[in-house]
Amino acid sequence: EAGGVVVGKSAEKLFSLSGLFAVYKPKGPTSAGVLNLLKERLLAEAGVQTNGNKRKQVLKIGHGGTLDSAAAGVLVVGIGKGTKMLKTMLSGSKKYTAIGVLGKATDTLDATGKVTEEKPYDQITKGDLENVLPKFTGDIMQVPPLYSALKKDGERLSTLMKRGEAVEAKPARPVRVYSLSLQQFQPPLFTLDVECGGGFYVRSLVSDIGKELSTCATMQELTRTKQGPFTLEQHALYEDKWTIDEIARSLEHCTSLLPGEPSHKKLKTEHPGETAVSCE
């Protein structure tokens, strides 16, 4: 019977968890897949029986911005009341490190796709690359990739593409790039650090840089190093730390990173009418 009490306690603790924390998403699984695994782990640790589809109602948990399955890095997770705070994460700033490869284009704009074009790149210097970066900094227009989570008639573009349906490119839309720098150049590879706002596709950036250099480029690797106040180094919990106690500890630590509860301070914000806009 004592065992039963222990189970009850950890389940109680799990369902009282509330707020935002961050996990590390490895390359391979989808963001939703990582979230499901996390959910299963926590429910199993709490000894909660999940029959079929009921688990959805059992534990409120969500993430604040999809990372492509081929990408790794920070995935912000909301639990309990924290799920309501995820919208602000979508529109907030994010930092990425991306490795691009010159001279190759793929249909998905990353290494998972089919090569659609190859062009020479030997003529491109480090200086050439650095010189085009200012064109992609600030408020710019960007056409999102065809293979993406954006939807048409309620279905993901990537799903339609995989079925072989003709998909029209979405129109260019305004995105914001706070900073963009070249970290390394070892042709054909180049490494970029980018800080951007919501709705930005690093894959499109890499492809567009290739075109601007009169060649082509595709993204080989992508790591999200920061999302909002959560950094990969300081806050992202790796799989071995997906336990109720570790998450409780992390939530406590992370609460201090977030803007406080609405209070008298709220009145001093410059644009009280502005609310965070979530992106697809």
CSV table of N, CA and C in Angstrom, one decimal, residues 192-263:
chain,number,residue,atom,x,y,z
A,192,LEU,N,26.7,29.7,-40.5
A,192,LEU,CA,26.1,31.0,-40.2
A,192,LEU,C,25.6,31.0,-38.8
A,193,ASP,N,25.6,32.1,-38.1
A,193,ASP,CA,24.9,32.4,-36.9
A,193,ASP,C,23.8,33.4,-37.2
A,194,VAL,N,22.6,33.0,-36.9
A,194,VAL,CA,21.5,33.9,-37.2
A,194,VAL,C,20.5,34.1,-36.0
A,195,GLU,N,20.1,35.3,-35.8
A,195,GLU,CA,19.1,35.6,-34.8
A,195,GLU,C,17.9,36.2,-35.5
A,196,CYS,N,16.7,35.6,-35.4
A,196,CYS,CA,15.6,36.1,-36.2
A,196,CYS,C,14.3,36.1,-35.3
A,197,GLY,N,13.3,36.6,-35.9
A,197,GLY,CA,12.0,36.6,-35.3
A,197,GLY,C,11.2,35.4,-35.7
A,198,GLY,N,9.9,35.5,-35.4
A,198,GLY,CA,9.0,34.4,-35.7
A,198,GLY,C,8.7,34.2,-37.2
A,199,GLY,N,8.4,33.0,-37.6
A,199,GLY,CA,8.0,32.7,-39.0
A,199,GLY,C,9.2,32.6,-39.9
A,200,PHE,N,10.4,32.7,-39.4
A,200,PHE,CA,11.6,32.7,-40.3
A,200,PHE,C,12.1,31.3,-40.6
A,201,TYR,N,12.5,31.1,-41.9
A,201,TYR,CA,13.0,29.8,-42.2
A,201,TYR,C,14.5,29.9,-42.6
A,202,VAL,N,15.3,29.2,-41.8
A,202,VAL,CA,16.8,29.3,-42.0
A,202,VAL,C,17.1,28.6,-43.4
A,203,ARG,N,16.3,27.5,-43.7
A,203,ARG,CA,16.5,26.8,-44.9
A,203,ARG,C,16.4,27.7,-46.1
A,204,SER,N,15.4,28.6,-46.1
A,204,SER,CA,15.2,29.5,-47.2
A,204,SER,C,16.3,30.5,-47.3
A,205,LEU,N,16.8,31.0,-46.1
A,205,LEU,CA,17.9,31.9,-46.1
A,205,LEU,C,19.1,31.3,-46.8
A,206,VAL,N,19.5,30.1,-46.4
A,206,VAL,CA,20.6,29.4,-47.0
A,206,VAL,C,20.5,29.3,-48.5
A,207,SER,N,19.3,28.9,-49.0
A,207,SER,CA,19.0,28.8,-50.4
A,207,SER,C,19.1,30.1,-51.1
A,208,ASP,N,18.5,31.2,-50.5
A,208,ASP,CA,18.5,32.5,-51.1
A,208,ASP,C,19.9,33.1,-51.1
A,209,ILE,N,20.8,32.8,-50.2
A,209,ILE,CA,22.2,33.2,-50.2
A,209,ILE,C,22.9,32.6,-51.4
A,210,GLY,N,22.6,31.3,-51.6
A,210,GLY,CA,23.2,30.6,-52.8
A,210,GLY,C,22.8,31.3,-54.1
A,211,LYS,N,21.6,31.6,-54.2
A,211,LYS,CA,21.1,32.3,-55.4
A,211,LYS,C,21.7,33.6,-55.6
A,212,GLU,N,21.8,34.4,-54.5
A,212,GLU,CA,22.4,35.7,-54.5
A,212,GLU,C,23.9,35.7,-55.0
A,213,LEU,N,24.6,34.5,-54.7
A,213,LEU,CA,26.0,34.3,-55.1
A,213,LEU,C,26.1,33.7,-56.5
A,214,SER,N,25.0,33.7,-57.2
A,214,SER,CA,24.9,33.1,-58.6
A,214,SER,C,25.3,31.6,-58.6
A,215,THR,N,25.1,30.9,-57.5
A,215,THR,CA,25.2,29.5,-57.5
A,215,THR,C,24.0,28.9,-56.8
A,216,CYS,N,24.1,27.8,-56.0
A,216,CYS,CA,23.0,27.4,-55.3
A,216,CYS,C,23.5,26.9,-53.9
A,217,ALA,N,22.6,26.7,-53.0
A,217,ALA,CA,23.1,26.2,-51.7
A,217,ALA,C,21.9,25.5,-51.0
A,218,THR,N,22.3,24.6,-50.1
A,218,THR,CA,21.2,23.9,-49.3
A,218,THR,C,21.8,23.7,-47.9
A,219,MET,N,20.8,23.6,-47.0
A,219,MET,CA,21.2,23.5,-45.6
A,219,MET,C,21.6,22.1,-45.2
A,220,GLN,N,22.8,21.9,-44.6
A,220,GLN,CA,23.3,20.6,-44.2
A,220,GLN,C,22.9,20.3,-42.8
A,221,GLU,N,23.0,21.3,-41.9
A,221,GLU,CA,22.7,21.1,-40.5
A,221,GLU,C,22.2,22.3,-39.9
A,222,LEU,N,21.3,22.1,-38.9
A,222,LEU,CA,20.7,23.3,-38.2
A,222,LEU,C,20.5,23.0,-36.7
A,223,THR,N,21.0,23.9,-35.9
A,223,THR,CA,20.8,23.8,-34.5
A,223,THR,C,20.2,25.1,-33.9
A,224,ARG,N,19.1,24.9,-33.2
A,224,ARG,CA,18.6,26.1,-32.5
A,224,ARG,C,19.3,26.3,-31.2
A,225,THR,N,20.0,27.4,-31.0
A,225,THR,CA,20.8,27.6,-29.8
A,225,THR,C,20.1,28.4,-28.8
A,226,LYS,N,19.0,29.1,-29.2
A,226,LYS,CA,18.3,29.9,-28.2
A,226,LYS,C,16.9,30.2,-28.7
A,227,GLN,N,15.9,30.1,-27.8
A,227,GLN,CA,14.6,30.5,-28.1
A,227,GLN,C,14.0,31.3,-27.0
A,228,GLY,N,13.7,32.6,-27.3
A,228,GLY,CA,13.3,33.5,-26.2
A,228,GLY,C,14.5,33.5,-25.2
A,229,PRO,N,14.2,33.4,-23.9
A,229,PRO,CA,15.3,33.5,-22.9
A,229,PRO,C,16.0,32.1,-22.7
A,230,PHE,N,15.5,31.0,-23.4
A,230,PHE,CA,16.1,29.7,-23.2
A,230,PHE,C,17.2,29.4,-24.1
A,231,THR,N,18.4,29.1,-23.5
A,231,THR,CA,19.5,28.7,-24.3
A,231,THR,C,19.8,27.2,-24.2
A,232,LEU,N,20.5,26.8,-25.3
A,232,LEU,CA,20.8,25.3,-25.4
A,232,LEU,C,21.8,25.0,-24.3
A,233,GLU,N,22.8,25.8,-24.0
A,233,GLU,CA,23.8,25.5,-23.0
A,233,GLU,C,23.3,25.5,-21.6
A,234,GLN,N,22.4,26.5,-21.3
A,234,GLN,CA,22.0,26.6,-19.9
A,234,GLN,C,20.7,25.9,-19.5
A,235,HIS,N,19.8,25.8,-20.5
A,235,HIS,CA,18.5,25.4,-20.0
A,235,HIS,C,17.9,24.1,-20.6
A,236,ALA,N,18.4,23.7,-21.8
A,236,ALA,CA,17.8,22.5,-22.4
A,236,ALA,C,18.1,21.2,-21.7
A,237,LEU,N,17.0,20.5,-21.3
A,237,LEU,CA,17.1,19.3,-20.6
A,237,LEU,C,17.3,18.1,-21.6
A,238,TYR,N,18.4,17.4,-21.4
A,238,TYR,CA,18.6,16.2,-22.3
A,238,TYR,C,17.7,15.1,-21.8
A,239,GLU,N,17.6,14.0,-22.6
A,239,GLU,CA,16.6,13.0,-22.3
A,239,GLU,C,16.8,12.3,-21.0
A,240,ASP,N,18.0,12.2,-20.5
A,240,ASP,CA,18.2,11.5,-19.2
A,240,ASP,C,17.7,12.4,-18.0
A,241,LYS,N,17.4,13.6,-18.3
A,241,LYS,CA,16.9,14.5,-17.3
A,241,LYS,C,15.3,14.7,-17.4
A,242,TRP,N,14.7,13.9,-18.2
A,242,TRP,CA,13.2,14.0,-18.3
A,242,TRP,C,12.5,13.3,-17.2
A,243,THR,N,12.7,13.8,-16.0
A,243,THR,CA,12.0,13.3,-14.8
A,243,THR,C,11.2,14.4,-14.2
A,244,ILE,N,10.3,14.0,-13.4
A,244,ILE,CA,9.4,15.0,-12.7
A,244,ILE,C,10.2,15.9,-11.9
A,245,ASP,N,11.1,15.4,-11.1
A,245,ASP,CA,11.9,16.3,-10.2
A,245,ASP,C,12.8,17.2,-11.0
A,246,GLU,N,13.5,16.7,-12.0
A,246,GLU,CA,14.3,17.6,-12.8
A,246,GLU,C,13.5,18.7,-13.5
A,247,ILE,N,12.4,18.4,-14.0
A,247,ILE,CA,11.5,19.4,-14.7
A,247,ILE,C,11.0,20.4,-13.6
A,248,ALA,N,10.6,19.9,-12.5
A,248,ALA,CA,10.2,20.8,-11.4
A,248,ALA,C,11.3,21.8,-11.1
A,249,ARG,N,12.5,21.3,-11.0
A,249,ARG,CA,13.7,22.2,-10.7
A,249,ARG,C,13.9,23.2,-11.8
A,250,SER,N,13.8,22.7,-13.0
A,250,SER,CA,14.0,23.5,-14.2
A,250,SER,C,12.9,24.6,-14.3
A,251,LEU,N,11.7,24.3,-14.0
A,251,LEU,CA,10.6,25.2,-14.0
A,251,LEU,C,10.8,26.4,-13.0
A,252,GLU,N,11.3,26.0,-11.9
A,252,GLU,CA,11.6,27.0,-10.8
A,252,GLU,C,12.7,28.0,-11.3
A,253,HIS,N,13.7,27.4,-11.9
A,253,HIS,CA,14.8,28.2,-12.4
A,253,HIS,C,14.4,29.1,-13.6
A,254,CYS,N,13.5,28.5,-14.4
A,254,CYS,CA,13.1,29.2,-15.7
A,254,CYS,C,12.1,30.3,-15.4
A,255,THR,N,11.3,30.2,-14.4
A,255,THR,CA,10.3,31.2,-14.1
A,255,THR,C,11.0,32.6,-14.0
A,256,SER,N,12.2,32.7,-13.4
A,256,SER,CA,12.9,33.9,-13.3
A,256,SER,C,13.3,34.6,-14.6
A,257,LEU,N,13.3,33.7,-15.7
A,257,LEU,CA,13.7,34.2,-17.0
A,257,LEU,C,12.6,35.0,-17.7
A,258,LEU,N,11.3,34.6,-17.3
A,258,LEU,CA,10.2,35.1,-18.0
A,258,LEU,C,9.7,36.4,-17.5
A,259,PRO,N,9.0,37.2,-18.4
A,259,PRO,CA,8.4,38.4,-17.9
A,259,PRO,C,7.4,38.1,-16.8
A,260,GLY,N,7.4,38.9,-15.8
A,260,GLY,CA,6.6,38.6,-14.6
A,260,GLY,C,5.1,38.6,-14.8
A,261,GLU,N,4.3,38.2,-13.9
A,261,GLU,CA,2.9,38.2,-14.0
A,261,GLU,C,2.4,39.6,-14.2
A,262,PRO,N,1.3,39.8,-14.9
A,262,PRO,CA,0.8,41.1,-15.1
A,262,PRO,C,0.6,41.8,-13.7
A,263,SER,N,1.2,43.0,-13.6
A,263,SER,CA,1.1,43.7,-12.3
A,263,SER,C,1.1,45.2,-12.7
